PDB file of C-alpha atoms and ligand atoms in Angstrom:
ATOM      1  CA  MET A  23     120.536  28.739  36.498  1.00  0.00           C
ATOM      2  CA  SER A  24     123.345  30.923  37.719  1.00  0.00           C
ATOM      3  CA  ASP A  25     124.307  34.056  35.870  1.00  0.00           C
ATOM      4  CA  ARG A  26     126.918  34.006  33.131  1.00  0.00           C
ATOM      5  CA  VAL A  27     130.032  35.912  34.230  1.00  0.00           C
ATOM      6  CA  VAL A  28     131.609  38.662  32.150  1.00  0.00           C
ATOM      7  CA  VAL A  29     135.084  39.679  33.302  1.00  0.00           C
ATOM      8  CA  ALA A  30     136.755  43.014  32.684  1.00  0.00           C
ATOM      9  CA  GLY A  31     140.169  44.439  33.434  1.00  0.00           C
ATOM     10  CA  ALA A  32     141.239  47.705  34.995  1.00  0.00           C
ATOM     11  CA  VAL A  33     144.580  47.590  33.193  1.00  0.00           C
ATOM     12  CA  TYR A  34     147.304  49.776  34.658  1.00  0.00           C
ATOM     13  CA  ASP A  35     150.567  50.866  33.156  1.00  0.00           C
ATOM     14  CA  ARG A  36     152.886  53.581  34.424  1.00  0.00           C
ATOM     15  CA  GLY A  37     150.261  55.156  36.638  1.00  0.00           C
ATOM     16  CA  ARG A  38     147.506  55.233  34.046  1.00  0.00           C
ATOM     17  CA  LEU A  39     144.278  53.270  33.530  1.00  0.00           C
ATOM     18  CA  LEU A  40     143.219  51.907  30.138  1.00  0.00           C
ATOM     19  CA  ALA A  41     139.771  52.815  28.782  1.00  0.00           C
ATOM     20  CA  ALA A  42     138.318  51.267  25.617  1.00  0.00           C
ATOM     21  CA  ARG A  43     135.527  52.653  23.427  1.00  0.00           C
ATOM     22  CA  ARG A  44     133.099  50.028  22.136  1.00  0.00           C
ATOM     23  CA  SER A  45     132.390  49.857  18.403  1.00  0.00           C
ATOM     24  CA  ALA A  46     129.536  47.322  18.727  1.00  0.00           C
ATOM     25  CA  PRO A  47     126.754  46.427  19.289  1.00  0.00           C
ATOM     26  CA  PRO A  48     124.953  49.619  18.159  1.00  0.00           C
ATOM     27  CA  GLU A  49     123.351  50.250  21.553  1.00  0.00           C
ATOM     28  CA  LEU A  50     126.784  50.264  23.252  1.00  0.00           C
ATOM     29  CA  ALA A  51     128.891  51.799  20.471  1.00  0.00           C
ATOM     30  CA  GLY A  52     130.650  55.000  21.486  1.00  0.00           C
ATOM     31  CA  ARG A  53     130.517  54.227  25.202  1.00  0.00           C
ATOM     32  CA  TRP A  54     133.676  53.435  27.152  1.00  0.00           C
ATOM     33  CA  GLU A  55     134.354  50.309  29.166  1.00  0.00           C
ATOM     34  CA  LEU A  56     136.961  48.293  30.931  1.00  0.00           C
ATOM     35  CA  PRO A  57     137.857  45.704  28.254  1.00  0.00           C
ATOM     36  CA  GLY A  58     136.920  42.062  28.783  1.00  0.00           C
ATOM     37  CA  GLY A  59     134.339  39.456  27.846  1.00  0.00           C
ATOM     38  CA  LYS A  60     132.514  36.287  28.768  1.00  0.00           C
ATOM     39  CA  VAL A  61     134.076  33.504  30.795  1.00  0.00           C
ATOM     40  CA  GLU A  62     134.052  30.256  28.800  1.00  0.00           C
ATOM     41  CA  PRO A  63     133.242  26.885  30.392  1.00  0.00           C
ATOM     42  CA  GLY A  64     136.211  25.502  32.323  1.00  0.00           C
ATOM     43  CA  GLU A  65     137.977  28.853  32.643  1.00  0.00           C
ATOM     44  CA  SER A  66     138.631  30.792  35.821  1.00  0.00           C
ATOM     45  CA  GLY A  67     137.801  34.477  35.804  1.00  0.00           C
ATOM     46  CA  GLU A  68     141.498  35.344  35.718  1.00  0.00           C
ATOM     47  CA  GLN A  69     142.145  32.972  32.804  1.00  0.00           C
ATOM     48  CA  ALA A  70     139.241  34.456  30.861  1.00  0.00           C
ATOM     49  CA  LEU A  71     140.498  37.970  31.518  1.00  0.00           C
ATOM     50  CA  VAL A  72     144.011  37.210  30.253  1.00  0.00           C
ATOM     51  CA  ARG A  73     142.544  35.560  27.130  1.00  0.00           C
ATOM     52  CA  GLU A  74     140.079  38.362  26.400  1.00  0.00           C
ATOM     53  CA  LEU A  75     142.702  41.086  26.763  1.00  0.00           C
ATOM     54  CA  ARG A  76     145.032  39.124  24.461  1.00  0.00           C
ATOM     55  CA  GLU A  77     142.277  38.701  21.839  1.00  0.00           C
ATOM     56  CA  GLU A  78     140.842  42.200  22.019  1.00  0.00           C
ATOM     57  CA  LEU A  79     143.985  44.263  22.578  1.00  0.00           C
ATOM     58  CA  GLY A  80     146.933  42.047  21.624  1.00  0.00           C
ATOM     59  CA  VAL A  81     148.632  42.400  25.006  1.00  0.00           C
ATOM     60  CA  GLU A  82     149.794  40.138  27.801  1.00  0.00           C
ATOM     61  CA  THR A  83     148.510  41.052  31.242  1.00  0.00           C
ATOM     62  CA  GLU A  84     148.691  39.777  34.791  1.00  0.00           C
ATOM     63  CA  PRO A  85     145.548  39.961  36.946  1.00  0.00           C
ATOM     64  CA  LEU A  86     146.333  41.547  40.315  1.00  0.00           C
ATOM     65  CA  GLU A  87     143.242  41.836  42.546  1.00  0.00           C
ATOM     66  CA  ARG A  88     139.517  41.405  42.184  1.00  0.00           C
ATOM     67  CA  ILE A  89     137.607  44.627  42.774  1.00  0.00           C
ATOM     68  CA  PRO A  90     134.963  43.597  45.320  1.00  0.00           C
ATOM     69  CA  GLY A  91     131.440  43.445  43.984  1.00  0.00           C
ATOM     70  CA  GLU A  92     129.438  42.139  41.067  1.00  0.00           C
ATOM     71  CA  TRP A  93     127.308  44.260  38.755  1.00  0.00           C
ATOM     72  CA  PRO A  94     124.276  43.190  36.713  1.00  0.00           C
ATOM     73  CA  LEU A  95     124.422  43.493  32.921  1.00  0.00           C
ATOM     74  CA  LYS A  96     121.683  42.367  30.559  1.00  0.00           C
ATOM     75  CA  PRO A  97     119.454  39.649  32.097  1.00  0.00           C
ATOM     76  CA  GLY A  98     121.484  36.531  32.922  1.00  0.00           C
ATOM     77  CA  TYR A  99     124.885  38.258  32.931  1.00  0.00           C
ATOM     78  CA  VAL A 100     126.986  39.785  35.703  1.00  0.00           C
ATOM     79  CA  LEU A 101     130.203  41.787  35.549  1.00  0.00           C
ATOM     80  CA  ARG A 102     133.276  41.067  37.682  1.00  0.00           C
ATOM     81  CA  VAL A 103     136.371  43.225  37.512  1.00  0.00           C
ATOM     82  CA  TRP A 104     140.052  42.700  38.276  1.00  0.00           C
ATOM     83  CA  THR A 105     142.914  45.119  38.318  1.00  0.00           C
ATOM     84  CA  ALA A 106     145.640  43.947  35.985  1.00  0.00           C
ATOM     85  CA  ARG A 107     149.183  44.910  35.089  1.00  0.00           C
ATOM     86  CA  LEU A 108     150.310  45.338  31.496  1.00  0.00           C
ATOM     87  CA  VAL A 109     153.132  42.802  31.066  1.00  0.00           C
ATOM     88  CA  SER A 110     153.974  43.216  27.381  1.00  0.00           C
ATOM     89  CA  GLY A 111     152.691  44.691  24.151  1.00  0.00           C
ATOM     90  CA  VAL A 112     151.052  47.931  23.167  1.00  0.00           C
ATOM     91  CA  PRO A 113     147.237  47.764  23.348  1.00  0.00           C
ATOM     92  CA  ALA A 114     145.499  48.052  19.981  1.00  0.00           C
ATOM     93  CA  PRO A 115     141.742  48.008  19.258  1.00  0.00           C
ATOM     94  CA  LEU A 116     141.719  44.611  17.481  1.00  0.00           C
ATOM     95  CA  GLN A 117     138.115  43.596  18.306  1.00  0.00           C
ATOM     96  CA  ASP A 118     135.029  45.271  19.772  1.00  0.00           C
ATOM     97  CA  HIS A 119     136.701  48.707  20.171  1.00  0.00           C
ATOM     98  CA  ASP A 120     137.563  51.628  17.926  1.00  0.00           C
ATOM     99  CA  GLU A 121     139.583  53.767  20.325  1.00  0.00           C
ATOM    100  CA  LEU A 122     141.753  53.268  23.392  1.00  0.00           C
ATOM    101  CA  ARG A 123     142.852  55.888  25.865  1.00  0.00           C
ATOM    102  CA  TRP A 124     145.208  55.896  28.846  1.00  0.00           C
ATOM    103  CA  LEU A 125     143.730  57.941  31.678  1.00  0.00           C
ATOM    104  CA  GLY A 126     146.027  59.518  34.215  1.00  0.00           C
ATOM    105  CA  PRO A 127     145.140  60.447  37.792  1.00  0.00           C
ATOM    106  CA  GLY A 128     142.277  62.933  37.696  1.00  0.00           C
ATOM    107  CA  GLU A 129     141.159  61.855  34.233  1.00  0.00           C
ATOM    108  CA  GLY A 130     138.809  59.062  35.300  1.00  0.00           C
ATOM    109  CA  ASP A 131     135.711  61.109  34.470  1.00  0.00           C
ATOM    110  CA  THR A 132     136.853  62.307  31.054  1.00  0.00           C
ATOM    111  CA  VAL A 133     135.177  59.510  29.067  1.00  0.00           C
ATOM    112  CA  ASP A 134     131.531  58.374  28.921  1.00  0.00           C
ATOM    113  CA  TRP A 135     131.695  55.045  30.772  1.00  0.00           C
ATOM    114  CA  LEU A 136     128.971  52.413  30.471  1.00  0.00           C
ATOM    115  CA  GLU A 137     126.766  52.751  33.559  1.00  0.00           C
ATOM    116  CA  GLN A 138     127.501  49.215  34.729  1.00  0.00           C
ATOM    117  CA  ASP A 139     131.266  49.858  34.683  1.00  0.00           C
ATOM    118  CA  ARG A 140     131.151  53.033  36.772  1.00  0.00           C
ATOM    119  CA  PRO A 141     131.425  51.574  40.297  1.00  0.00           C
ATOM    120  CA  ALA A 142     134.444  49.450  39.349  1.00  0.00           C
ATOM    121  CA  VAL A 143     136.023  52.336  37.445  1.00  0.00           C
ATOM    122  CA  ALA A 144     135.622  54.577  40.501  1.00  0.00           C
ATOM    123  CA  GLU A 145     137.414  52.011  42.666  1.00  0.00           C
ATOM    124  CA  ALA A 146     140.119  51.440  40.019  1.00  0.00           C
ATOM    125  CA  VAL A 147     140.757  55.193  39.816  1.00  0.00           C
ATOM    126  CA  ARG A 148     140.972  55.370  43.624  1.00  0.00           C
ATOM    127  CA  ARG A 149     143.587  52.615  43.625  1.00  0.00           C
ATOM    128  CA  LEU A 150     145.493  54.414  40.885  1.00  0.00           C
ATOM    129  CA  ALA A 151     145.593  57.571  42.995  1.00  0.00           C
ATOM    130  CA  ASP A 152     146.815  55.549  45.987  1.00  0.00           C
ATOM    131  CA  GLY A 153     149.647  54.343  43.790  1.00  0.00           C
TER     132      GLY A 153
HETATM  133  O1  CDP B   8     133.853  39.269  23.840  1.00  0.00           O
HETATM  134  P1  CDP B   8     132.620  38.560  24.377  1.00  0.00           P
HETATM  135  O2  CDP B   8     131.567  38.283  23.363  1.00  0.00           O
HETATM  136  O3  CDP B   8     132.962  37.397  25.229  1.00  0.00           O
HETATM  137  O4  CDP B   8     131.967  39.605  25.399  1.00  0.00           O
HETATM  138  P2  CDP B   8     131.572  41.133  25.161  1.00  0.00           P
HETATM  139  O5  CDP B   8     130.623  41.273  24.015  1.00  0.00           O
HETATM  140  O6  CDP B   8     132.789  41.993  25.138  1.00  0.00           O
HETATM  141  O7  CDP B   8     130.821  41.421  26.529  1.00  0.00           O
HETATM  142  C1  CDP B   8     129.673  40.712  26.887  1.00  0.00           C
HETATM  143  C2  CDP B   8     128.663  41.666  27.469  1.00  0.00           C
HETATM  144  O8  CDP B   8     129.191  42.297  28.628  1.00  0.00           O
HETATM  145  C3  CDP B   8     128.279  42.777  26.509  1.00  0.00           C
HETATM  146  O9  CDP B   8     126.877  42.997  26.615  1.00  0.00           O
HETATM  147  C4  CDP B   8     129.032  43.971  27.054  1.00  0.00           C
HETATM  148  O10 CDP B   8     128.378  45.156  26.778  1.00  0.00           O
HETATM  149  C5  CDP B   8     129.083  43.693  28.538  1.00  0.00           C
HETATM  150  N1  CDP B   8     130.260  44.339  29.155  1.00  0.00           N
HETATM  151  C6  CDP B   8     130.081  45.431  30.009  1.00  0.00           C
HETATM  152  O11 CDP B   8     128.952  45.842  30.241  1.00  0.00           O
HETATM  153  N2  CDP B   8     131.155  46.040  30.585  1.00  0.00           N
HETATM  154  C7  CDP B   8     132.402  45.586  30.337  1.00  0.00           C
HETATM  155  N3  CDP B   8     133.431  46.209  30.923  1.00  0.00           N
HETATM  156  C8  CDP B   8     132.607  44.496  29.486  1.00  0.00           C
HETATM  157  C9  CDP B   8     131.510  43.885  28.910  1.00  0.00           C
END
């Protein structure tokens, strides 16, 4: 069986990148991630990303580009990441998170990212710096 895909968004707004601190499950609580979740049957990765960001943060977003690569999570799951533009709304930690933070250029290392998110975060921060 192929791996289940989890999608996450490097959400940009006004030159900053959104980081979200997980509140659950206990083994991930307190660590920071790019927000997202599992792709449901029949959804594209982009569709799942837009839905997850709406559910978790209450915002509308537009996926821009896939960050090349795929990162293993727990057995049977892989992570894929897109950059995305905030279209409307103010992100709020509605589900899964207890804090959100906008990181400006040079602030990419100021939160404790989940290990599996780090390569995509590094690329997202590079793209942010390139403007
Ligand atoms: O919301 P949903 O149940 O669809 O998914 P989730 O619980 O947010 O994420 C599914 C799994 O992917 C969890 O084990 C997360 O820890 C992991 N994940 C991750 O490692 N990095 C992300 N940026 C997003 C999710």
